[in-house]
């Protein structure tokens, strides 16, 4: 989408470090400019100083702003506080603030009420696939599955994958079967297991709006 100058602001924990490393690798692979990468204490009560420092990046000659987009992989009150501060510091002088980017942690309908997040993009499972899983889960167990972390869906996919391989591969669970390049259909869309030990997923891109998140890029149907 033409966003080439990227900032990354992560919390100082294992999740933040993992996202920071992924951001470095992705920016290098796509030839994007990682303008700034900073972190903050997730236990802090005031993020003003770290956000002000992060926002004070020099604007290069010929550019209107230091950042085209900023990735903030957090949730809850911390996310709302940090993005409000980013919008404040980066819109001084009438400038248009950069596009905000999130991770799956943003897949929370309560974020629609936060003005600073309006227009932000984040990846999320395709709605139809997960809605079907929720209906079947609720029919079997009563309540809806917990959304945080998607653990119910992951457990279901692992079991369903084992059953599918048993039916179609005569019990073949070797690397060739588990790492099929075409992947598998899961509760949150398509996924595949790679030789590097990473599970790749085909996700949609959603945009936060006051009326709720809307899908701006559909999830792929195949790898």
CSV table of C-alpha atoms in Angstrom, one decimal:
chain,number,residue,atom,x,y,z
A,1,UNK,CA,0.0,0.0,0.0
A,2,UNK,CA,3.0,2.3,-0.4
A,3,UNK,CA,3.9,2.4,3.3
A,4,UNK,CA,7.6,2.0,3.2
A,5,UNK,CA,9.0,3.9,6.3
A,6,UNK,CA,8.0,1.7,9.3
A,7,UNK,CA,8.3,2.2,13.0
A,8,UNK,CA,7.9,-0.6,15.5
A,9,UNK,CA,7.1,0.0,19.2
A,10,UNK,CA,6.9,-3.2,21.3
A,11,UNK,CA,6.5,-4.1,24.9
A,12,UNK,CA,9.6,-5.5,26.6
A,13,UNK,CA,8.7,-9.2,27.0
A,14,UNK,CA,9.0,-12.4,25.0
A,15,UNK,CA,6.0,-11.5,22.7
A,16,UNK,CA,7.4,-8.0,22.0
A,17,UNK,CA,10.9,-9.4,21.2
A,18,UNK,CA,9.4,-12.0,18.9
A,19,UNK,CA,7.4,-9.4,17.0
A,20,UNK,CA,10.5,-7.1,16.8
A,21,UNK,CA,12.6,-9.9,15.3
A,22,UNK,CA,9.8,-10.7,12.8
A,23,UNK,CA,9.6,-7.0,11.9
A,24,UNK,CA,13.3,-6.8,11.2
A,25,UNK,CA,13.2,-9.9,9.0
A,26,UNK,CA,10.1,-8.7,7.1
A,27,UNK,CA,11.5,-5.1,6.5
A,28,UNK,CA,14.7,-6.6,5.2
A,29,UNK,CA,12.9,-9.1,2.9
A,30,UNK,CA,10.6,-6.4,1.5
A,31,UNK,CA,13.3,-3.7,1.3
A,32,UNK,CA,11.4,-1.4,3.7
A,33,UNK,CA,13.0,1.2,5.9
A,34,UNK,CA,12.8,0.3,9.6
A,35,UNK,CA,13.0,3.9,10.8
A,36,UNK,CA,12.8,3.1,14.5
A,37,UNK,CA,12.4,0.1,16.8
A,38,UNK,CA,11.9,0.8,20.5
A,39,UNK,CA,10.3,-0.9,23.5
A,40,UNK,CA,8.6,-0.1,26.8
A,41,UNK,CA,8.0,-1.7,30.1
A,42,UNK,CA,4.5,-3.4,30.0
A,43,UNK,CA,4.2,-2.8,33.8
A,44,UNK,CA,4.5,1.0,33.5
A,45,UNK,CA,1.7,3.3,34.2
A,46,UNK,CA,2.9,6.2,32.1
A,47,UNK,CA,4.2,5.8,28.5
A,48,UNK,CA,4.6,9.5,27.7
A,49,UNK,CA,8.4,9.7,27.7
A,50,UNK,CA,9.0,6.6,25.6
A,51,UNK,CA,6.3,7.6,23.1
A,52,UNK,CA,7.6,11.1,22.9
A,53,UNK,CA,11.1,9.8,22.3
A,54,UNK,CA,9.9,7.4,19.6
A,55,UNK,CA,7.9,10.1,17.9
A,56,UNK,CA,10.8,12.5,17.7
A,57,UNK,CA,12.5,10.8,14.8
A,58,UNK,CA,14.0,13.2,12.2
A,59,UNK,CA,12.0,13.7,9.1
A,60,UNK,CA,14.2,13.1,6.1
A,61,UNK,CA,14.5,15.6,3.3
A,62,UNK,CA,11.6,15.3,0.8
A,63,UNK,CA,9.4,13.4,3.2
A,64,UNK,CA,6.3,14.8,5.0
A,65,UNK,CA,6.8,12.5,8.1
A,66,UNK,CA,9.3,10.2,9.7
A,67,UNK,CA,6.9,7.3,9.5
A,68,UNK,CA,4.4,6.0,7.0
A,69,UNK,CA,3.2,3.3,9.4
A,70,UNK,CA,3.8,2.2,13.0
A,71,UNK,CA,3.4,-1.3,14.3
A,72,UNK,CA,2.1,-1.5,17.9
A,73,UNK,CA,1.6,-5.2,18.9
A,74,UNK,CA,-0.3,-4.8,22.2
A,75,UNK,CA,-3.8,-4.8,23.5
A,76,UNK,CA,-6.1,-3.4,26.2
A,77,UNK,CA,-5.5,-0.2,28.1
A,78,UNK,CA,-1.8,-0.1,27.2
A,79,UNK,CA,-2.6,-0.1,23.5
A,80,UNK,CA,-5.2,2.6,23.9
A,81,UNK,CA,-2.8,4.8,25.9
A,82,UNK,CA,0.1,4.3,23.6
A,83,UNK,CA,-1.8,4.9,20.4
A,84,UNK,CA,-3.5,8.0,21.9
A,85,UNK,CA,0.0,9.4,22.7
A,86,UNK,CA,1.3,8.5,19.3
A,87,UNK,CA,-1.6,10.3,17.6
A,88,UNK,CA,-1.0,13.3,19.8
A,89,UNK,CA,2.7,13.7,19.3
A,90,UNK,CA,2.8,12.7,15.6
A,91,UNK,CA,-0.1,15.0,14.6
A,92,UNK,CA,1.4,18.2,16.0
A,93,UNK,CA,1.5,21.0,13.5
A,94,UNK,CA,-1.5,19.7,11.7
A,95,UNK,CA,0.3,16.7,10.3
A,96,UNK,CA,-1.6,13.6,9.4
A,97,UNK,CA,-0.5,10.8,11.7
A,98,UNK,CA,0.9,7.6,10.2
A,99,UNK,CA,-1.1,4.4,9.6
A,100,UNK,CA,-1.2,2.3,12.8
A,101,UNK,CA,-0.6,-1.5,12.4
A,102,UNK,CA,-1.4,-4.3,14.8
A,103,UNK,CA,-1.2,-8.0,15.3
A,104,UNK,CA,-3.9,-10.6,16.1
A,105,UNK,CA,-4.1,-9.0,19.6
A,106,UNK,CA,-6.1,-6.3,17.9
A,107,UNK,CA,-8.9,-8.7,17.0
A,108,UNK,CA,-11.1,-7.2,19.8
A,109,UNK,CA,-14.4,-5.5,19.1
A,110,UNK,CA,-14.0,-3.2,22.0
A,111,UNK,CA,-11.2,-1.3,20.2
A,112,UNK,CA,-13.7,0.2,17.8
A,113,UNK,CA,-14.5,2.8,20.5
A,114,UNK,CA,-10.9,4.1,20.6
A,115,UNK,CA,-10.6,7.1,18.2
A,116,UNK,CA,-6.8,6.8,17.9
A,117,UNK,CA,-7.1,3.4,16.4
A,118,UNK,CA,-9.6,4.3,13.7
A,119,UNK,CA,-8.3,3.3,10.4
A,120,UNK,CA,-5.7,0.9,11.8
A,121,UNK,CA,-4.9,-2.3,10.1
A,122,UNK,CA,-4.3,-5.8,11.6
A,123,UNK,CA,-4.4,-9.4,10.5
A,124,UNK,CA,-7.2,-11.7,11.6
A,125,UNK,CA,-8.8,-15.0,10.8
A,126,UNK,CA,-11.5,-15.0,8.1
A,127,UNK,CA,-14.8,-14.5,9.8
A,128,UNK,CA,-16.8,-17.2,8.1
A,129,UNK,CA,-14.4,-20.0,9.1
A,130,UNK,CA,-14.2,-19.1,12.7
A,131,UNK,CA,-18.0,-18.5,13.0
A,132,UNK,CA,-18.6,-22.0,11.8
A,133,UNK,CA,-16.2,-23.4,14.4
A,134,UNK,CA,-17.8,-21.3,17.2
A,135,UNK,CA,-21.3,-22.7,16.3
A,136,UNK,CA,-20.1,-26.3,16.4
A,137,UNK,CA,-18.2,-25.7,19.7
A,138,UNK,CA,-21.1,-24.0,21.4
A,139,UNK,CA,-23.4,-26.9,20.3
A,140,UNK,CA,-21.0,-29.4,21.9
A,141,UNK,CA,-20.0,-27.6,25.0
A,142,UNK,CA,-22.5,-24.7,25.7
A,143,UNK,CA,-20.4,-21.5,25.9
A,144,UNK,CA,-18.4,-20.0,23.0
A,145,UNK,CA,-14.7,-20.9,22.9
A,146,UNK,CA,-12.3,-18.4,24.5
A,147,UNK,CA,-11.0,-16.1,21.7
A,148,UNK,CA,-7.7,-15.1,23.5
A,149,UNK,CA,-4.8,-17.0,22.0
A,150,UNK,CA,-7.1,-19.2,19.8
A,151,UNK,CA,-6.1,-22.2,21.8
A,152,UNK,CA,-9.4,-24.0,21.3
A,153,UNK,CA,-9.1,-23.6,17.6
A,154,UNK,CA,-5.4,-24.8,17.6
A,155,UNK,CA,-6.4,-27.9,19.6
A,156,UNK,CA,-9.2,-28.6,17.2
A,157,UNK,CA,-7.0,-28.2,14.2
A,158,UNK,CA,-4.3,-30.5,15.6
A,159,UNK,CA,-6.9,-33.2,16.2
A,160,UNK,CA,-8.7,-32.7,12.9
A,161,UNK,CA,-5.3,-32.8,11.1
A,162,UNK,CA,-4.4,-36.1,12.8
A,163,UNK,CA,-7.8,-37.6,11.8
A,164,UNK,CA,-7.5,-36.4,8.2
A,165,UNK,CA,-4.0,-37.9,7.8
A,166,UNK,CA,-5.2,-41.2,9.3
A,167,UNK,CA,-8.0,-41.4,6.8
A,168,UNK,CA,-6.2,-40.2,3.8
A,169,UNK,CA,-2.6,-41.3,4.4
A,170,UNK,CA,-3.1,-44.7,6.2
A,171,UNK,CA,-1.7,-43.3,9.4
A,172,UNK,CA,1.3,-41.5,7.8
A,173,UNK,CA,2.4,-38.7,10.1
A,174,UNK,CA,5.9,-38.2,8.7
A,175,UNK,CA,7.4,-34.8,7.7
A,176,UNK,CA,6.3,-35.1,4.1
A,177,UNK,CA,2.6,-35.5,5.1
A,178,UNK,CA,2.7,-32.9,7.9
A,179,UNK,CA,4.6,-30.3,5.8
A,180,UNK,CA,2.4,-30.6,2.7
A,181,UNK,CA,3.0,-27.3,0.7
A,182,UNK,CA,-0.7,-26.9,0.0
A,183,UNK,CA,-1.4,-26.8,3.7
A,184,UNK,CA,-4.8,-27.6,5.4
A,185,UNK,CA,-8.1,-25.9,6.1
A,186,UNK,CA,-8.5,-25.0,9.8
A,187,UNK,CA,-10.9,-23.2,12.1
A,188,UNK,CA,-9.2,-19.9,11.4
A,189,UNK,CA,-8.6,-20.4,7.7
A,190,UNK,CA,-5.8,-22.2,5.9
A,191,UNK,CA,-2.5,-23.1,7.6
A,192,UNK,CA,0.6,-25.1,6.9
A,193,UNK,CA,3.6,-26.4,8.9
A,194,UNK,CA,7.0,-25.5,7.5
A,195,UNK,CA,10.4,-27.3,7.8
A,196,UNK,CA,11.6,-24.2,9.8
A,197,UNK,CA,9.1,-25.1,12.5
A,198,UNK,CA,6.8,-22.1,11.8
A,199,UNK,CA,3.1,-22.5,11.3
A,200,UNK,CA,2.1,-20.2,8.4
A,201,UNK,CA,-1.5,-19.0,8.2
A,202,UNK,CA,-3.6,-17.3,5.5
A,203,UNK,CA,-5.2,-14.4,7.3
A,204,UNK,CA,-7.5,-11.5,6.3
A,205,UNK,CA,-6.6,-7.8,6.8
A,206,UNK,CA,-9.1,-5.8,8.8
A,207,UNK,CA,-9.5,-2.1,9.4
A,208,UNK,CA,-10.8,-0.7,12.7
A,209,UNK,CA,-13.8,1.6,12.3
A,210,UNK,CA,-16.3,3.2,14.8
A,211,UNK,CA,-18.9,0.8,13.7
A,212,UNK,CA,-16.6,-2.2,14.1
A,213,UNK,CA,-13.8,-3.8,12.1
A,214,UNK,CA,-14.3,-4.3,8.4
A,215,UNK,CA,-12.3,-6.7,6.2
A,216,UNK,CA,-10.2,-4.7,3.6
A,217,UNK,CA,-8.3,-7.7,2.2
A,218,UNK,CA,-9.8,-11.2,2.1
A,219,UNK,CA,-7.9,-14.2,3.4
A,220,UNK,CA,-6.4,-16.3,0.7
A,221,UNK,CA,-8.2,-19.5,-0.2
A,222,UNK,CA,-4.9,-21.3,-0.9
A,223,UNK,CA,-1.2,-20.9,-0.5
